[in-house]
CSV table of C-alpha atoms in Angstrom, one decimal:
chain,number,residue,atom,x,y,z
A,1,UNK,CA,150.4,115.2,213.7
A,2,UNK,CA,150.0,112.0,211.8
A,3,UNK,CA,152.3,110.3,214.2
A,4,UNK,CA,150.3,111.6,217.2
A,5,UNK,CA,147.1,110.2,215.7
A,6,UNK,CA,148.7,106.8,215.1
A,7,UNK,CA,150.0,106.7,218.7
A,8,UNK,CA,146.5,107.7,219.8
A,9,UNK,CA,145.0,104.8,217.8
A,10,UNK,CA,147.4,102.3,219.3
A,11,UNK,CA,146.6,103.7,222.8
A,12,UNK,CA,142.9,103.3,222.2
A,13,UNK,CA,143.3,99.8,221.0
A,14,UNK,CA,145.5,98.8,223.9
A,15,UNK,CA,143.7,100.5,226.8
A,16,UNK,CA,139.9,99.7,226.7
A,17,UNK,CA,138.3,100.7,229.9
A,18,UNK,CA,134.9,99.2,230.5
A,19,UNK,CA,131.7,100.4,232.2
A,20,UNK,CA,129.3,97.6,233.0
A,21,UNK,CA,125.6,98.5,232.8
A,22,UNK,CA,122.9,96.0,233.8
A,23,UNK,CA,119.6,96.7,232.0
A,24,UNK,CA,117.5,94.0,233.7
A,25,UNK,CA,119.8,91.1,233.3
A,26,UNK,CA,119.4,87.8,235.3
A,27,UNK,CA,123.0,88.4,236.5
A,28,UNK,CA,124.3,85.4,234.5
A,29,UNK,CA,126.2,87.7,232.0
A,30,UNK,CA,127.3,90.0,234.9
A,31,UNK,CA,129.0,87.1,236.6
A,32,UNK,CA,130.7,86.1,233.4
A,33,UNK,CA,132.0,89.7,233.0
A,34,UNK,CA,133.6,89.4,236.4
A,35,UNK,CA,134.9,86.0,235.5
A,36,UNK,CA,136.6,87.5,232.5
A,37,UNK,CA,138.7,89.7,234.8
A,38,UNK,CA,139.5,86.8,237.2
A,39,UNK,CA,142.9,85.0,237.2
A,40,UNK,CA,141.8,82.3,234.8
A,41,UNK,CA,140.9,84.6,231.9
A,42,UNK,CA,142.7,87.8,233.1
A,43,UNK,CA,141.4,90.5,230.7
A,44,UNK,CA,143.9,93.0,232.2
A,45,UNK,CA,146.6,91.6,230.0
A,46,UNK,CA,144.8,93.4,227.1
A,47,UNK,CA,144.8,96.6,229.2
A,48,UNK,CA,141.1,96.1,230.2
A,49,UNK,CA,140.0,97.9,233.3
A,50,UNK,CA,136.5,97.8,234.8
A,51,UNK,CA,135.9,101.4,235.8
A,52,UNK,CA,133.5,102.6,238.4
A,53,UNK,CA,132.4,105.7,236.6
A,54,UNK,CA,131.0,105.9,233.0
A,55,UNK,CA,132.9,109.1,232.6
A,56,UNK,CA,136.2,107.2,232.7
A,57,UNK,CA,135.1,104.4,230.3
A,58,UNK,CA,135.6,103.9,226.6
A,59,UNK,CA,133.4,100.8,226.1
A,60,UNK,CA,129.9,100.5,227.5
A,61,UNK,CA,129.1,96.8,228.2
A,62,UNK,CA,125.3,96.3,228.5
A,63,UNK,CA,123.7,93.1,229.7
A,64,UNK,CA,120.0,92.4,230.0
A,65,UNK,CA,117.0,92.7,227.7
A,66,UNK,CA,116.4,96.5,228.4
A,67,UNK,CA,113.3,96.7,230.6
A,68,UNK,CA,111.0,99.7,230.4
A,69,UNK,CA,112.4,101.0,233.6
A,70,UNK,CA,116.0,100.7,232.4
A,71,UNK,CA,115.6,102.6,229.1
A,72,UNK,CA,116.2,106.0,230.4
A,73,UNK,CA,119.1,104.9,232.6
A,74,UNK,CA,120.8,103.1,229.6
A,75,UNK,CA,120.5,106.3,227.5
A,76,UNK,CA,121.7,108.5,230.3
A,77,UNK,CA,124.8,106.3,230.9
A,78,UNK,CA,125.5,106.1,227.2
A,79,UNK,CA,125.5,109.9,227.1
A,80,UNK,CA,127.8,110.1,230.1
A,81,UNK,CA,130.4,108.0,228.4
A,82,UNK,CA,132.6,110.5,226.5
A,83,UNK,CA,133.7,110.0,222.9
A,84,UNK,CA,135.2,108.1,221.2
A,85,UNK,CA,133.1,105.3,222.6
A,86,UNK,CA,131.8,101.9,221.7
A,87,UNK,CA,128.9,99.7,222.9
A,88,UNK,CA,129.2,96.0,223.5
A,89,UNK,CA,125.9,94.1,224.0
A,90,UNK,CA,126.8,91.1,226.2
A,91,UNK,CA,124.5,88.0,226.0
A,92,UNK,CA,121.5,87.1,223.9
A,93,UNK,CA,119.2,89.4,225.8
A,94,UNK,CA,120.4,92.8,224.6
A,95,UNK,CA,120.6,91.4,221.0
A,96,UNK,CA,117.2,89.8,220.7
A,97,UNK,CA,115.5,90.0,224.1
A,98,UNK,CA,116.0,86.2,224.2
A,99,UNK,CA,113.3,84.2,226.0
A,100,UNK,CA,111.6,87.4,227.2
A,101,UNK,CA,110.6,88.3,223.6
A,102,UNK,CA,107.2,90.0,223.4
A,103,UNK,CA,107.1,90.6,227.1
A,104,UNK,CA,105.1,93.8,227.9
A,105,UNK,CA,107.7,94.8,230.6
A,106,UNK,CA,110.5,95.1,227.9
A,107,UNK,CA,111.5,97.9,225.6
A,108,UNK,CA,114.3,96.0,223.9
A,109,UNK,CA,116.4,95.0,222.1
A,110,UNK,CA,119.2,97.3,222.9
A,111,UNK,CA,119.9,98.5,219.3
A,112,UNK,CA,116.5,100.2,219.4
A,113,UNK,CA,118.1,102.8,221.7
A,114,UNK,CA,121.8,102.8,221.2
A,115,UNK,CA,124.2,102.2,218.3
A,116,UNK,CA,125.6,98.8,219.3
A,117,UNK,CA,129.1,98.0,217.9
A,118,UNK,CA,129.6,94.4,218.9
A,119,UNK,CA,127.2,91.7,219.9
A,120,UNK,CA,128.5,88.9,222.1
A,121,UNK,CA,126.0,86.0,221.7
A,122,UNK,CA,125.4,83.4,224.4
A,123,UNK,CA,123.2,82.8,227.4
A,124,UNK,CA,125.4,83.5,229.1
A,125,UNK,CA,128.4,84.0,226.8
A,126,UNK,CA,131.7,82.4,227.9
A,127,UNK,CA,134.3,84.8,229.4
A,128,UNK,CA,136.7,84.3,226.5
A,129,UNK,CA,133.9,85.3,224.1
A,130,UNK,CA,133.4,88.5,226.2
A,131,UNK,CA,137.1,89.3,226.0
A,132,UNK,CA,137.1,88.7,222.2
A,133,UNK,CA,134.1,91.1,221.9
A,134,UNK,CA,135.8,93.7,224.0
A,135,UNK,CA,139.0,93.3,221.9
A,136,UNK,CA,136.9,93.8,218.7
A,137,UNK,CA,135.3,96.9,220.2
A,138,UNK,CA,138.7,98.3,221.0
A,139,UNK,CA,139.7,97.8,217.3
A,140,UNK,CA,136.6,99.6,216.3
A,141,UNK,CA,137.4,102.4,218.7
A,142,UNK,CA,140.9,102.8,217.2
A,143,UNK,CA,139.4,102.9,213.6
A,144,UNK,CA,136.9,105.4,214.7
A,145,UNK,CA,139.7,107.6,216.0
A,146,UNK,CA,141.1,107.6,212.4
A,147,UNK,CA,137.8,108.3,210.7
A,148,UNK,CA,137.0,111.1,213.1
A,149,UNK,CA,133.2,110.7,212.8
A,150,UNK,CA,131.5,113.5,214.5
A,151,UNK,CA,128.3,111.8,215.7
A,152,UNK,CA,128.5,108.0,216.5
A,153,UNK,CA,124.7,107.7,216.5
A,154,UNK,CA,124.4,108.5,212.8
A,155,UNK,CA,127.0,106.0,211.8
A,156,UNK,CA,126.0,102.7,210.0
A,157,UNK,CA,126.7,99.5,211.8
A,158,UNK,CA,129.9,97.8,210.6
A,159,UNK,CA,129.8,94.5,208.8
A,160,UNK,CA,131.6,92.8,211.7
A,161,UNK,CA,128.8,93.7,214.1
A,162,UNK,CA,126.2,92.6,211.6
A,163,UNK,CA,127.8,89.1,211.6
A,164,UNK,CA,127.8,89.0,215.3
A,165,UNK,CA,124.1,90.0,215.4
A,166,UNK,CA,123.2,87.2,212.9
A,167,UNK,CA,125.2,84.7,215.1
A,168,UNK,CA,123.3,86.0,218.1
A,169,UNK,CA,120.0,85.4,216.3
A,170,UNK,CA,121.0,81.9,215.4
A,171,UNK,CA,122.3,81.2,218.9
A,172,UNK,CA,119.1,82.2,220.6
A,173,UNK,CA,116.8,80.6,217.9
A,174,UNK,CA,117.2,77.3,219.6
A,175,UNK,CA,116.2,78.7,223.0
A,176,UNK,CA,113.0,80.3,221.9
A,177,UNK,CA,109.8,78.2,222.3
B,1,UNK,CA,171.3,126.6,245.1
B,2,UNK,CA,171.2,128.7,242.0
B,3,UNK,CA,168.2,129.2,239.7
B,4,UNK,CA,169.8,127.0,237.0
B,5,UNK,CA,170.3,124.0,239.3
B,6,UNK,CA,166.9,124.4,240.7
B,7,UNK,CA,165.3,124.4,237.2
B,8,UNK,CA,167.5,121.4,236.2
B,9,UNK,CA,166.3,119.5,239.3
B,10,UNK,CA,162.7,120.4,238.7
B,11,UNK,CA,162.7,119.6,235.0
B,12,UNK,CA,165.3,117.0,234.3
B,13,UNK,CA,166.6,114.9,237.3
B,14,UNK,CA,164.9,113.9,239.5
B,15,UNK,CA,162.2,116.2,238.2
B,16,UNK,CA,159.8,115.8,235.3
B,17,UNK,CA,162.0,114.1,232.7
B,18,UNK,CA,162.9,111.3,235.1
B,19,UNK,CA,159.8,111.3,237.3
B,20,UNK,CA,157.1,110.9,234.6
B,21,UNK,CA,158.6,107.7,233.2
B,22,UNK,CA,159.3,106.6,236.7
B,23,UNK,CA,155.7,107.3,237.7
B,24,UNK,CA,154.4,105.2,234.8
B,25,UNK,CA,156.9,102.5,235.7
B,26,UNK,CA,155.8,102.4,239.3
B,27,UNK,CA,152.1,102.3,238.4
B,28,UNK,CA,152.8,99.4,236.1
B,29,UNK,CA,155.0,97.7,238.7
B,30,UNK,CA,152.2,97.9,241.3
B,31,UNK,CA,149.6,96.5,238.9
B,32,UNK,CA,151.9,93.8,237.6
B,33,UNK,CA,153.1,92.6,240.9
B,34,UNK,CA,149.5,92.5,242.3
B,35,UNK,CA,148.5,90.5,239.2
B,36,UNK,CA,151.4,88.1,239.6
B,37,UNK,CA,150.5,87.5,243.2
B,38,UNK,CA,146.9,86.7,242.1
B,39,UNK,CA,148.3,84.3,239.5
B,40,UNK,CA,147.4,86.6,236.6
B,41,UNK,CA,149.5,87.7,233.7
B,42,UNK,CA,148.9,91.4,234.4
B,43,UNK,CA,149.0,94.5,232.2
B,44,UNK,CA,151.7,94.9,229.5
B,45,UNK,CA,154.8,97.0,230.3
B,46,UNK,CA,153.6,100.2,228.4
B,47,UNK,CA,150.1,100.1,229.9
B,48,UNK,CA,150.1,103.2,232.1
B,49,UNK,CA,151.7,105.1,229.1
B,50,UNK,CA,148.9,103.9,226.8
B,51,UNK,CA,146.3,104.8,229.4
B,52,UNK,CA,147.7,108.3,229.7
B,53,UNK,CA,147.8,108.9,225.9
B,54,UNK,CA,144.3,107.5,225.4
B,55,UNK,CA,142.9,109.7,228.1
B,56,UNK,CA,144.6,112.7,226.5
B,57,UNK,CA,142.7,111.9,223.3
B,58,UNK,CA,139.3,111.7,224.8
B,59,UNK,CA,136.8,114.6,225.0
B,60,UNK,CA,135.8,116.2,228.3
B,61,UNK,CA,132.2,117.1,229.3
B,62,UNK,CA,131.4,120.8,229.0
B,63,UNK,CA,132.0,122.7,232.2
B,64,UNK,CA,131.0,126.2,232.9
B,65,UNK,CA,131.4,128.8,235.6
B,66,UNK,CA,133.7,128.9,238.6
B,67,UNK,CA,133.1,125.3,239.5
B,68,UNK,CA,134.2,124.2,236.0
B,69,UNK,CA,137.2,126.4,236.1
B,70,UNK,CA,138.2,124.9,239.5
B,71,UNK,CA,137.6,121.4,238.3
B,72,UNK,CA,140.1,122.0,235.5
B,73,UNK,CA,142.6,123.6,237.8
B,74,UNK,CA,142.8,121.0,240.6
B,75,UNK,CA,144.5,118.2,238.6
B,76,UNK,CA,147.0,120.7,237.3
B,77,UNK,CA,147.8,121.9,240.8
B,78,UNK,CA,148.1,118.3,242.0
B,79,UNK,CA,150.5,117.4,239.2
B,80,UNK,CA,152.7,120.4,239.7
B,81,UNK,CA,152.9,119.9,243.4
B,82,UNK,CA,153.8,116.2,243.1
B,83,UNK,CA,156.4,117.0,240.4
B,84,UNK,CA,157.9,119.7,242.7
B,85,UNK,CA,158.0,117.2,245.6
B,86,UNK,CA,160.0,114.7,243.4
B,87,UNK,CA,162.3,117.6,242.3
B,88,UNK,CA,163.2,118.3,245.9
B,89,UNK,CA,164.4,114.8,246.7
B,90,UNK,CA,168.2,114.7,247.1
B,91,UNK,CA,168.9,111.7,244.9
B,92,UNK,CA,172.5,112.3,243.9
B,93,UNK,CA,175.0,113.0,246.7
B,94,UNK,CA,176.1,116.6,247.3
B,95,UNK,CA,173.0,117.8,245.4
B,96,UNK,CA,172.5,121.0,247.3
B,97,UNK,CA,169.2,121.8,248.9
B,98,UNK,CA,168.4,124.5,251.4
B,99,UNK,CA,167.5,124.8,255.1
B,100,UNK,CA,163.9,123.8,255.5
B,101,UNK,CA,163.3,121.9,252.3
B,102,UNK,CA,161.9,119.1,254.3
B,103,UNK,CA,159.0,121.3,255.3
B,104,UNK,CA,158.4,122.4,251.7
B,105,UNK,CA,158.5,118.7,250.6
B,106,UNK,CA,155.9,117.8,253.2
B,107,UNK,CA,153.6,120.6,252.0
B,108,UNK,CA,154.0,119.6,248.4
B,109,UNK,CA,153.3,116.0,249.3
B,110,UNK,CA,150.1,117.0,251.0
B,111,UNK,CA,148.8,119.2,248.2
B,112,UNK,CA,147.6,116.4,245.8
B,113,UNK,CA,145.3,114.9,248.5
B,114,UNK,CA,144.0,118.4,249.4
B,115,UNK,CA,143.3,118.9,245.6
B,116,UNK,CA,141.5,115.6,245.5
B,117,UNK,CA,139.3,116.6,248.4
B,118,UNK,CA,138.5,119.9,246.8
B,119,UNK,CA,137.9,118.3,243.4
B,120,UNK,CA,135.4,115.9,244.8
B,121,UNK,CA,133.5,118.7,246.4
B,122,UNK,CA,133.6,121.0,243.4
B,123,UNK,CA,132.4,118.2,241.1
B,124,UNK,CA,129.0,118.4,242.9
B,125,UNK,CA,128.5,114.7,242.5
B,126,UNK,CA,127.1,112.8,245.5
B,127,UNK,CA,129.7,110.1,245.1
B,128,UNK,CA,132.5,112.7,244.7
B,129,UNK,CA,131.4,114.3,247.9
B,130,UNK,CA,131.3,111.0,249.9
B,131,UNK,CA,134.7,110.2,248.5
B,132,UNK,CA,136.1,113.6,249.5
B,133,UNK,CA,134.7,113.3,253.0
B,134,UNK,CA,136.3,109.9,253.4
B,135,UNK,CA,139.6,111.2,252.0
B,136,UNK,CA,139.5,114.1,254.4
B,137,UNK,CA,138.8,111.8,257.4
B,138,UNK,CA,141.6,109.5,256.4
B,139,UNK,CA,143.9,112.5,255.7
B,140,UNK,CA,143.4,113.8,259.2
B,141,UNK,CA,144.2,110.4,260.7
B,142,UNK,CA,147.4,109.4,258.9
B,143,UNK,CA,148.8,112.9,258.6
B,144,UNK,CA,149.2,113.2,262.4
B,145,UNK,CA,151.3,110.1,262.5
B,146,UNK,CA,153.2,111.0,259.2
B,147,UNK,CA,154.1,114.5,260.4
B,148,UNK,CA,155.0,113.4,263.9
B,149,UNK,CA,157.3,110.7,262.5
B,150,UNK,CA,159.1,113.2,260.2
B,151,UNK,CA,159.3,115.9,262.9
B,152,UNK,CA,160.8,113.4,265.4
B,153,UNK,CA,163.4,112.4,262.8
B,154,UNK,CA,164.2,116.0,262.1
B,155,UNK,CA,164.2,117.0,265.8
B,156,UNK,CA,166.5,114.2,266.8
B,157,UNK,CA,169.0,115.2,264.0
B,158,UNK,CA,168.7,119.0,264.6
B,159,UNK,CA,168.0,119.9,261.0
B,160,UNK,CA,165.1,120.4,258.6
B,161,UNK,CA,167.4,120.0,255.6
B,162,UNK,CA,166.8,116.8,253.7
B,163,UNK,CA,170.3,116.0,252.6
B,164,UNK,CA,171.9,116.7,255.9
B,165,UNK,CA,169.2,114.7,257.6
B,166,UNK,CA,169.9,111.7,255.5
B,167,UNK,CA,173.7,112.0,255.8
B,168,UNK,CA,173.8,112.1,259.6
B,169,UNK,CA,174.5,108.8,261.4
B,170,UNK,CA,171.2,107.1,262.1
B,171,UNK,CA,169.8,106.7,265.6
B,172,UNK,CA,167.2,104.1,266.6
B,173,UNK,CA,164.7,107.0,266.4
B,174,UNK,CA,165.5,107.4,262.8
B,175,UNK,CA,164.5,103.8,262.0
B,176,UNK,CA,161.3,104.2,264.1
B,177,UNK,CA,160.4,107.2,262.1
B,178,UNK,CA,161.0,105.5,258.8
B,179,UNK,CA,158.8,102.6,260.0
B,180,UNK,CA,156.0,105.1,260.9
B,181,UNK,CA,156.3,106.7,257.5
B,182,UNK,CA,156.0,103.3,255.9
B,183,UNK,CA,152.8,102.6,257.8
B,184,UNK,CA,151.3,105.9,256.6
B,185,UNK,CA,152.1,105.3,252.9
B,186,UNK,CA,149.2,103.0,252.0
B,187,UNK,CA,146.8,105.6,253.2
B,188,UNK,CA,148.6,108.4,251.4
B,189,UNK,CA,148.6,106.4,248.1
B,190,UNK,CA,145.0,105.1,248.5
B,191,UNK,CA,145.9,101.4,248.1
B,192,UNK,CA,144.4,98.5,250.1
B,193,UNK,CA,143.6,98.4,253.0
B,194,UNK,CA,143.1,102.1,253.0
B,195,UNK,CA,141.5,102.5,249.5
B,196,UNK,CA,138.3,103.9,250.9
B,197,UNK,CA,138.2,107.3,249.0
B,198,UNK,CA,138.1,105.5,245.6
B,199,UNK,CA,136.2,102.4,246.6
B,200,UNK,CA,134.6,101.6,243.2
B,201,UNK,CA,132.2,98.9,244.5
B,202,UNK,CA,130.6,101.5,246.9
B,203,UNK,CA,131.0,105.0,245.5
B,204,UNK,CA,132.0,104.5,241.9
B,205,UNK,CA,135.4,106.4,241.6
B,206,UNK,CA,135.0,108.6,244.7
B,207,UNK,CA,136.2,112.2,244.2
B,208,UNK,CA,137.2,111.5,240.5
B,209,UNK,CA,133.8,110.2,239.4
B,210,UNK,CA,133.0,113.3,237.3
B,211,UNK,CA,136.5,113.6,235.8
B,212,UNK,CA,137.2,112.4,232.2
B,213,UNK,CA,139.7,112.7,229.4
B,214,UNK,CA,142.8,114.9,229.8
B,215,UNK,CA,141.8,115.9,233.4
B,216,UNK,CA,141.7,112.3,234.4
B,217,UNK,CA,145.0,111.7,232.7
B,218,UNK,CA,146.5,114.5,234.9
B,219,UNK,CA,145.0,112.8,238.0
B,220,UNK,CA,146.6,109.5,237.0
B,221,UNK,CA,149.9,111.2,236.4
B,222,UNK,CA,149.8,113.0,239.8
B,223,UNK,CA,149.0,109.7,241.4
B,224,UNK,CA,152.1,108.2,239.8
B,225,UNK,CA,154.2,111.1,240.8
B,226,UNK,CA,153.0,110.7,244.4
B,227,UNK,CA,154.2,107.1,244.2
B,228,UNK,CA,157.6,108.4,243.1
B,229,UNK,CA,157.8,111.1,245.7
B,230,UNK,CA,156.6,109.0,248.7
B,231,UNK,CA,158.8,106.0,247.9
B,232,UNK,CA,161.6,108.4,247.2
B,233,UNK,CA,161.2,110.0,250.6
B,234,UNK,CA,161.6,106.7,252.3
B,235,UNK,CA,164.5,105.8,250.0
B,236,UNK,CA,166.2,109.1,250.8
B,237,UNK,CA,166.0,108.4,254.5
B,238,UNK,CA,167.5,104.9,254.1
B,239,UNK,CA,169.8,105.1,251.1
B,240,UNK,CA,172.8,107.0,252.5
B,241,UNK,CA,173.1,104.6,255.4
B,242,UNK,CA,173.4,101.7,253.0
B,243,UNK,CA,175.8,103.6,250.8
B,244,UNK,CA,177.9,104.5,253.8
B,245,UNK,CA,177.9,100.9,255.0
B,246,UNK,CA,179.3,99.9,251.6
B,247,UNK,CA,181.9,102.7,251.8
B,248,UNK,CA,180.9,104.4,248.6
B,249,UNK,CA,178.6,107.2,247.6
B,250,UNK,CA,178.9,106.7,243.9
B,251,UNK,CA,176.2,104.1,244.0
B,252,UNK,CA,173.8,106.4,245.9
B,253,UNK,CA,171.6,107.0,242.8
B,254,UNK,CA,171.3,103.3,242.0
B,255,UNK,CA,170.6,102.4,245.6
B,256,UNK,CA,167.9,105.1,245.7
B,257,UNK,CA,166.1,103.6,242.7
B,258,UNK,CA,166.5,100.0,244.0
B,259,UNK,CA,165.1,101.0,247.4
B,260,UNK,CA,162.2,102.9,245.8
B,261,UNK,CA,161.3,99.8,243.8
B,262,UNK,CA,161.6,97.7,246.9
B,263,UNK,CA,159.1,100.0,248.8
B,264,UNK,CA,156.7,99.7,245.8
B,265,UNK,CA,156.9,95.9,245.9
B,266,UNK,CA,156.4,96.0,249.7
B,267,UNK,CA,153.3,98.1,249.3
B,268,UNK,CA,152.0,95.9,246.5
B,269,UNK,CA,152.3,92.8,248.7
B,270,UNK,CA,150.3,94.7,251.3
B,271,UNK,CA,147.7,95.8,248.8
B,272,UNK,CA,147.3,92.3,247.3
B,273,UNK,CA,147.1,90.6,250.8
B,274,UNK,CA,144.5,92.8,252.4
B,275,UNK,CA,140.9,93.8,251.9
B,276,UNK,CA,139.5,97.3,252.2
B,277,UNK,CA,138.9,98.5,255.8
B,278,UNK,CA,135.8,100.5,256.7
B,279,UNK,CA,136.3,104.2,257.5
B,280,UNK,CA,135.9,103.7,261.3
B,281,UNK,CA,138.5,100.9,261.3
B,282,UNK,CA,141.0,102.9,259.2
B,283,UNK,CA,140.6,106.0,261.5
B,284,UNK,CA,140.8,103.8,264.6
B,285,UNK,CA,144.0,102.1,263.3
B,286,UNK,CA,145.8,105.4,262.9
B,287,UNK,CA,144.5,107.1,266.0
B,288,UNK,CA,144.7,104.2,268.4
B,289,UNK,CA,147.4,101.9,267.2
B,290,UNK,CA,150.1,104.0,265.6
B,291,UNK,CA,149.6,107.4,267.2
B,292,UNK,CA,151.0,106.0,270.5
B,293,UNK,CA,154.3,105.1,268.7
B,294,UNK,CA,154.4,108.5,267.0
B,295,UNK,CA,153.9,110.4,270.3
B,296,UNK,CA,156.6,108.2,271.9
B,297,UNK,CA,159.0,108.9,269.1
B,298,UNK,CA,158.5,112.7,269.2
B,299,UNK,CA,158.6,112.9,273.0
B,300,UNK,CA,161.9,111.0,273.1
B,301,UNK,CA,163.2,113.1,270.2
B,302,UNK,CA,162.4,116.3,272.2
B,303,UNK,CA,163.8,114.8,275.4
B,304,UNK,CA,167.1,113.9,273.6
B,305,UNK,CA,167.2,117.3,272.1
B,306,UNK,CA,166.9,119.1,275.4
B,307,UNK,CA,169.4,116.8,277.1
B,308,UNK,CA,172.1,117.4,274.5
């Protein structure tokens, strides 16, 4: 049984399937996600596959500052991804709402609504940063399989993710007026 | 064929024990060769295996009622049908078989795609239903050509027994039939340019949109087994002729595997080189362009049969 769980952890680390969710992004980060799968960066060598359906995915990649209109959709899609799952916030917008901070059309940042595991800072982040973030999320997925936590929403954010969030704050500090 | 040999064929070689690793290998080979043609590194060798294990470890959404029961049953039926089809292939020489096993093979090859259509409709998802409708339209188009090609081969050789069919000296009709089968394979395996039913940019994942976890793993496995069965069918029809030309039948198993890999590579080149066709273009391709050849093949086969 122990062997099966170790095999399962390896499989989870080596086969992260993504679902990409846009919550009001300017499409900059979306283009970079596509670039991460292109021949130059080729995320498929890590086993990454961009899936069409959230039901198939392990990792939910959210871009955008979470507009009021998108909140319900983000929550629905998060519930449609089946466990064990991880959330990667791509770009500065889902981390801090970036330049749109204090806008009345927003209900962000993302971690108000979902437990985010990895923040990838940048406006937009480079494709290699996105791939690194996805790889970290896959590691977290594998660990989570060992822990067997029942409800991911009650879990505390890991130290790694906190570091990323601080970096995101620093990165977007220069952009804000 | 006794029960024991039938079980050995179904479970060991060329059945499940051989076919499941072969299915993963073919899935990897297809992804890797497409990646190499796009100047990418591509997935690691064990990728389909890891995908399968990971999907087995995921949870599934709660399903209830008859629809839920059906949704759990379809992937299992598809996997068993595809595994049975692989088990029927006469890989080793003097392997047995029975009169009419070609018909059974065709039926088993057809079952996974019927299961996918039914699965899309029983998932009650709008994307699943669109995907199923596309799959059904495509299936009606390529199956006419596919079946006519196989019937013309069988009619020209006077047998519906796979092994006897493959061992008889080939006529030009035989090669025409093999060509027609090859033309139908991209549609049967849902790869470009006939990847309409699972066009993820348009309808998410088509019929499989609502599937997750172990059920999706079964769909992946049945897709891989379909690859093995379809390429194996082509290899079966070609391999004995090459083995005879070399004057040996010992190598038949090796030639079979090499030919299957060659067909996979050929289909990968096609998938990498083409874009997805719209449904009307796909249907028109099969009904207008290839149906003529299939009708010609079967009419000449029948003509030859009545003359002899």
